[in-house]
Coordinates of C-alpha atoms in Angstrom, one line a residue:
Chain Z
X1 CA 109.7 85.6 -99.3
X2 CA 112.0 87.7 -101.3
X3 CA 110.5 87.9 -105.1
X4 CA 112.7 87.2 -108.3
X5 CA 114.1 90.2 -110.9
X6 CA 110.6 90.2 -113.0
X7 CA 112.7 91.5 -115.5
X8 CA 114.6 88.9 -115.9
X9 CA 113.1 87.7 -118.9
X10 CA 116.3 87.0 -121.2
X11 CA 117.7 84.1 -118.6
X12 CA 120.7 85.9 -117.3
X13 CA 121.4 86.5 -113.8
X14 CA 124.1 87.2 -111.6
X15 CA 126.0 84.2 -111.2
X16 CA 129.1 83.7 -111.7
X17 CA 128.4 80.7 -113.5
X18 CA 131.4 78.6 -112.3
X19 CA 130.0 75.1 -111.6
X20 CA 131.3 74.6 -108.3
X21 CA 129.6 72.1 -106.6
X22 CA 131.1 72.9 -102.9
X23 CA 128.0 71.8 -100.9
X24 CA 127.7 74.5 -99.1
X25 CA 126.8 76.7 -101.8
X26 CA 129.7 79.7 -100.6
X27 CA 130.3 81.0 -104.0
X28 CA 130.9 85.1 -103.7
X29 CA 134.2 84.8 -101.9
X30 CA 135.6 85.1 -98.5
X31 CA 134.7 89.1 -98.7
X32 CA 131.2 88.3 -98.2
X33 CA 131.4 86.8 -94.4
X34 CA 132.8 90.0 -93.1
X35 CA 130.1 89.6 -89.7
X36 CA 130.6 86.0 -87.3
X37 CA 127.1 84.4 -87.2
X38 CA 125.2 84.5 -83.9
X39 CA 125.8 81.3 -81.6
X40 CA 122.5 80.2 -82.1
X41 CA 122.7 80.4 -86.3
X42 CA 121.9 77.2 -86.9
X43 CA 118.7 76.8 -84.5
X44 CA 117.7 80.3 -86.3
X45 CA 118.3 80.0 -89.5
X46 CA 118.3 76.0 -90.7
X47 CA 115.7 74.4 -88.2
X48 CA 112.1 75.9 -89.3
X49 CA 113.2 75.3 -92.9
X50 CA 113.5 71.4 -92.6
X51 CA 109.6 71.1 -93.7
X52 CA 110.7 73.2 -96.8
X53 CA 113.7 71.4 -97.6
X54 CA 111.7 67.7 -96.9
X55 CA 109.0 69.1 -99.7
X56 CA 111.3 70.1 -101.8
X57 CA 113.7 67.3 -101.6
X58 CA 110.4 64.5 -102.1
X59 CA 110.1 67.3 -105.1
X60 CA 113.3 66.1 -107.0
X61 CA 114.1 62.7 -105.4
X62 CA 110.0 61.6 -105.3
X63 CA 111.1 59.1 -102.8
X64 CA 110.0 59.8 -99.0
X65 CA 113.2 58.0 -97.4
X66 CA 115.8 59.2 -100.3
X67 CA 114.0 62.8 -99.4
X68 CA 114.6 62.2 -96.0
X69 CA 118.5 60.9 -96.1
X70 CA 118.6 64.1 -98.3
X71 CA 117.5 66.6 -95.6
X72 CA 120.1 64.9 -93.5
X73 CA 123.3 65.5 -95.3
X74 CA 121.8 68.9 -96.0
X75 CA 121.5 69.6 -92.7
X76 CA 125.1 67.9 -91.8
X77 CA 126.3 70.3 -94.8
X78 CA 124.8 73.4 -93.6
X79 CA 126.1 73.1 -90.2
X80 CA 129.6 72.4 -91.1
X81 CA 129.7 75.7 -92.9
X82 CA 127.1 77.8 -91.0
X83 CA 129.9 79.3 -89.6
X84 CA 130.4 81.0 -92.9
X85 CA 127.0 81.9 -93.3
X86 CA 125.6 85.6 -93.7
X87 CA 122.2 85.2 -92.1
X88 CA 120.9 86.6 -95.7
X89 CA 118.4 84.6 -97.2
X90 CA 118.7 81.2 -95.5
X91 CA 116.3 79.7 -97.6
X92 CA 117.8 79.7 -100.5
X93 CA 121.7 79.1 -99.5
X94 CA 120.2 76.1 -97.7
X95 CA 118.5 74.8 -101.2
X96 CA 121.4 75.3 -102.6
X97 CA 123.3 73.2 -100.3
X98 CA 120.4 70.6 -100.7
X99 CA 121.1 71.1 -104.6
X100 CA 124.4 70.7 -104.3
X101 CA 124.3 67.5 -101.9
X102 CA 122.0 65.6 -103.8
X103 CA 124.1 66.2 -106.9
X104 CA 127.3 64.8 -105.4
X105 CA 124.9 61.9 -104.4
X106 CA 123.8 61.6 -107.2
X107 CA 127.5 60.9 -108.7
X108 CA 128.3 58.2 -106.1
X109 CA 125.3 56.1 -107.7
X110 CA 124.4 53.8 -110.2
X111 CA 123.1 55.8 -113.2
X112 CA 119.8 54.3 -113.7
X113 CA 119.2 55.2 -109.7
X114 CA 118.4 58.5 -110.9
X115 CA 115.6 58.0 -112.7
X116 CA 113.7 56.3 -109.6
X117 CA 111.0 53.6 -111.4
X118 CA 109.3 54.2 -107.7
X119 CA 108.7 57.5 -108.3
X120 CA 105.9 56.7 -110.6
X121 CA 104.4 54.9 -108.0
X122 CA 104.6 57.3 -105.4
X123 CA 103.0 60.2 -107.9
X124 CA 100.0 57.8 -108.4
X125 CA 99.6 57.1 -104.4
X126 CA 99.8 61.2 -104.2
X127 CA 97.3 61.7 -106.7
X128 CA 94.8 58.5 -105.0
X129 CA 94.4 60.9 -102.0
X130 CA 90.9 62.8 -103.1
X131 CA 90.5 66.2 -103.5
X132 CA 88.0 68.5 -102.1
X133 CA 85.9 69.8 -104.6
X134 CA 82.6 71.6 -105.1
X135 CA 81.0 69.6 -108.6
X136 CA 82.1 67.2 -110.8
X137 CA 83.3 69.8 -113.0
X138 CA 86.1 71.0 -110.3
X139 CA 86.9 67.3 -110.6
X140 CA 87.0 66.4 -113.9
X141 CA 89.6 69.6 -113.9
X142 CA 91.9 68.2 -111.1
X143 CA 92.1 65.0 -113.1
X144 CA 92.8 66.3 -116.5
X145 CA 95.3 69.0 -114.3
X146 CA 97.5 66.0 -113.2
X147 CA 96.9 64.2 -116.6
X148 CA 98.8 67.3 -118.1
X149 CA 101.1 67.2 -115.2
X150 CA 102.2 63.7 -115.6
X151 CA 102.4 64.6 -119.7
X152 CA 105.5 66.8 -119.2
X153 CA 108.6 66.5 -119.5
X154 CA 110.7 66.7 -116.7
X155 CA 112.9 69.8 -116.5
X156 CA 109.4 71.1 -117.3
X157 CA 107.3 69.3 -114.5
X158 CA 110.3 69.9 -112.2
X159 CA 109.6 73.4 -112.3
X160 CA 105.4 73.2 -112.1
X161 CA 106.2 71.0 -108.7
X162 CA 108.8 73.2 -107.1
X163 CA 106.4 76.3 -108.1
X164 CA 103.0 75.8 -108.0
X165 CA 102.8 72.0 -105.9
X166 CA 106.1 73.3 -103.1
X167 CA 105.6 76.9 -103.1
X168 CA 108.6 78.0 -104.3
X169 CA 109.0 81.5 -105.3
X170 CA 111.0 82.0 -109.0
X171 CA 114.2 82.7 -107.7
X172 CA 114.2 79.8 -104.7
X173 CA 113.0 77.1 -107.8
X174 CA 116.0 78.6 -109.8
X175 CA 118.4 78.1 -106.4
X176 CA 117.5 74.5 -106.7
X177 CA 117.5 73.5 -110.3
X178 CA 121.2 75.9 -110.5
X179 CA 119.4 77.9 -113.7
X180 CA 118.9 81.1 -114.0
X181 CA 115.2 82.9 -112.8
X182 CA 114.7 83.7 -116.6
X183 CA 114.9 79.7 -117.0
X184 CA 112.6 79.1 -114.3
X185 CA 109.8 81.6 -115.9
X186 CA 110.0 80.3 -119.3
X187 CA 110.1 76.8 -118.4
X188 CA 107.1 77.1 -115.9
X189 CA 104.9 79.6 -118.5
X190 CA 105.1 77.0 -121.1
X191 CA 104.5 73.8 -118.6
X192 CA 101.3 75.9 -117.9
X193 CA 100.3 76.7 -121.5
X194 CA 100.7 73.0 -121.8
X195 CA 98.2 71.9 -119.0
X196 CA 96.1 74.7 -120.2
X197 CA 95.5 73.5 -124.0
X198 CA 95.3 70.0 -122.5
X199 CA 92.0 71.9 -120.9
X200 CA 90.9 73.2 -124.1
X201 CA 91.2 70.0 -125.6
X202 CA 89.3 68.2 -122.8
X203 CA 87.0 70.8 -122.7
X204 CA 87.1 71.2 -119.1
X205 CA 88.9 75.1 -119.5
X206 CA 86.5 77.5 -118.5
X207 CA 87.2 79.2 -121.7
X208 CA 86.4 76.2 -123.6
X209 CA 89.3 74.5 -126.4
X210 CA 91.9 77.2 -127.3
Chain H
X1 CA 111.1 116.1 -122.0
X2 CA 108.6 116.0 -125.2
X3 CA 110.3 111.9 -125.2
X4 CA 109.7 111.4 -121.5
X5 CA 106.2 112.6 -121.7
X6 CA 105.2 110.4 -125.2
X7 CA 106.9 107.6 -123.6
X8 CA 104.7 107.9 -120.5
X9 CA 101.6 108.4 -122.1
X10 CA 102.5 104.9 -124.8
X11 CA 103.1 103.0 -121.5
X12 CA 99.6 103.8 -120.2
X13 CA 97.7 103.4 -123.0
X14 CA 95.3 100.7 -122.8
X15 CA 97.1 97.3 -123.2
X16 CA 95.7 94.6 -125.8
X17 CA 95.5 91.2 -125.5
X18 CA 98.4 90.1 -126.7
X19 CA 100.2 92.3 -124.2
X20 CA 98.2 91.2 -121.5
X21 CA 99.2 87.3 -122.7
X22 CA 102.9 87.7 -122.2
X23 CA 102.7 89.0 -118.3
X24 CA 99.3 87.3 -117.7
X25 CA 101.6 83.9 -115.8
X26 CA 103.5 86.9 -114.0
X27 CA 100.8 88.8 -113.0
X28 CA 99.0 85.5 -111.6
X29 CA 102.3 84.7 -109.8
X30 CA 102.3 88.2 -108.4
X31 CA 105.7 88.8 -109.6
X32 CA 104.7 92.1 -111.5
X33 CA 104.7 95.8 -110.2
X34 CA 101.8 97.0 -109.0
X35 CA 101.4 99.5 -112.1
X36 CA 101.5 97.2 -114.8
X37 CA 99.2 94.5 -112.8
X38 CA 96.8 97.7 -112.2
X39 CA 96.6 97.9 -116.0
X40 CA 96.1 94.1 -116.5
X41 CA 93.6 93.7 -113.9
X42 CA 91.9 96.1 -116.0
X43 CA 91.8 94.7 -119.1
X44 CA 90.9 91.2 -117.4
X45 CA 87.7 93.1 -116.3
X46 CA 86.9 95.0 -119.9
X47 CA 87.9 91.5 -121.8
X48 CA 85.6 88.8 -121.9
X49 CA 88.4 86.3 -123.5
X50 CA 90.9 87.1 -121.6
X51 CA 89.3 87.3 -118.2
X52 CA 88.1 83.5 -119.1
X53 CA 92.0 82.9 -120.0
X54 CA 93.5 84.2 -116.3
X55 CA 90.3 82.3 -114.4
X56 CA 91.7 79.2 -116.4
X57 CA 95.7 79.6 -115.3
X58 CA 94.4 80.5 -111.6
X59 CA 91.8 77.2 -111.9
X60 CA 95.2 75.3 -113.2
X61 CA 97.4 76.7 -110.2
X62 CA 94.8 75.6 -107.4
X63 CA 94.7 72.2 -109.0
X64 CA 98.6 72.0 -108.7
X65 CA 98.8 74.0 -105.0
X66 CA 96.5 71.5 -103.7
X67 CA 98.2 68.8 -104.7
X68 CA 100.7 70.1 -102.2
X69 CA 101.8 66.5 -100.0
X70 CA 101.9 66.5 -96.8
X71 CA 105.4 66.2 -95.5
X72 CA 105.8 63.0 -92.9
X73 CA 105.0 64.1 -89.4
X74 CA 107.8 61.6 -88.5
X75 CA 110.2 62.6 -91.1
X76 CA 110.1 65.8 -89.4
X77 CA 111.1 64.9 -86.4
X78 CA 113.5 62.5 -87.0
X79 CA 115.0 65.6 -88.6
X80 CA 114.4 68.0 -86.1
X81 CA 115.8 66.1 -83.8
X82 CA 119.1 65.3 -86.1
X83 CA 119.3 69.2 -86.3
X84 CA 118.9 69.6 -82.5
X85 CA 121.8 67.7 -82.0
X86 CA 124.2 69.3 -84.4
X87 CA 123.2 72.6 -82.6
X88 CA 124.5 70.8 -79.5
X89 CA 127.8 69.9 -81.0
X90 CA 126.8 66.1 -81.1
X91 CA 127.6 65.3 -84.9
X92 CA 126.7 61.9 -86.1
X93 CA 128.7 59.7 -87.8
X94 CA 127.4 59.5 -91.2
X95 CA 128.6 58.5 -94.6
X96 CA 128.4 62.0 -96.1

């Protein structure tokens, strides 16, 4: 996976910052499309990312059927305008169709929709599946980990699950949350400080309380 | 030249801690280049507190990676299959 500007520290980026929500994410211009994709561009490009997009989607919906309608209209989304598609980086144009479609969702909804009382539930089934550890130490870490986790607030968790739970490289996180890399780092840095002095107070950091 | 050659020699002077604390998340991440994460791997080993500091953050992100869900197997392929048969030209009717 393609790695993010590190020096984007100062939140800028290239974008040209207009808002558009067109689903399919085209936003540099009919200039860019100067090749026709292959025949076979959406069996190449979109289908081995449907696991991705399913994470990721679970990720900001926390709801495994509302993931899953997601994905769909993605899908639907990027192969109405895969014939527009430059075959560059199909990860991210498809998140940010995802992005996209589950903001226009989003506004067809009931406001207090988005903030899915479910999703609590579901975080709490995720975190009753055990996980493999050496000692009770390891543990007593994992616990105190998703303690922290659950602590944060949200544009700050967001970015710890699309990261470090998903995978996510800076830039694909920032293609999905529509903010710049520089957003992504400082947001995720601090979320991490956070956990980490949680440690130090627990006093389950290997360095002991900060 | 005399600049080039002072600023060369200020970049590879030792870094200190605090230095080391602002690209430690980056450097964990492995979005750093390989000169400056040669130079914080080697503080890490010369620095008691900070060494303990980056084992903490890369304890922290194995917590979170595996946490990682596994997707639905059946999700999947509900989806696959919806995919397959866009690539055939068979669009569903859907509210989208």
């Amino acid at each position: 996976m393609a790695g993010p500007d590190t020096d984007d520290r100062d939140g800028t980026d290239d974008r040209d910052g207009t808002g558009d929500r067109d689903a399919t994410g085209d936003r540099d211009g009919p200039g860019r499309h100067a090749q026709r994709p292959p025949d076979d561009a959406f069996e190449r490009y979109v289908l081995p990312e449907i696991e991705v997009l399913l994470r990721v989607a679970h990720s900001i919906t926390r709801h495994h059927a509302e993931a899953e309608d997601l994905v769909q209209d993605t899908l639907l989304r990027a192969h109405r305008s895969i014939g527009t598609f430059d075959g560059r980086h199909p990860r991210a144009w498809l998140l940010t169709i995802l992005r996209n479609t589950h903001i226009n969702r989003n506004r067809r909804r009931r406001p207090e929709l988005l903030r899915d009382p479910d999703g609590a539930e579901e975080r709490s089934m995720a975190m009753e599946a055990p996980e493999r550890t050496d000692d009770m130490v390891d543990r007593m870490l994992d616990h105190e980990v998703v303690v922290a986790l659950d602590a944060l607030d949200e544009p700050f968790r967001q970015v710890v699950d699309l990261v470090d739970v998903d995978g996510l490289t800076y830039a694909e996180a920032a293609e999905v949350l529509d903010v710049p890399v520089g957003t992504v780092m400082s947001r995720l840095h601090r979320a991490r400080a956070r956990i980490r002095d949680h440690l130090g107070r627990a006093g389950v950091a290997p360095g002991g309380p900060s | 030249m005399r600049w080039d050659s002072l600023f060369r020699r200020r970049r590879d002077a030792p870094l200190d801690c605090h230095a080391v604390a602002e690209r430690l998340q980056e450097y964990l991440d492995g979005h750093i280049d390989e000169h400056t994460a040669a130079r914080i791997e080697e503080h890490l080993e010369d620095c008691r507190m900070c060494g303990l500091e980056a084992e903490t953050y890369e304890r922290i992100k194995a917590a979170l990676a595996a946490r990682r869900p596994e997707v639905p197997v059946e999700s999947v392929a509900r989806l696959r299959e919806f995919g397959e048969r866009l690539a055939r030209g068979d669009e569903p009717r859907t509210s989208t």
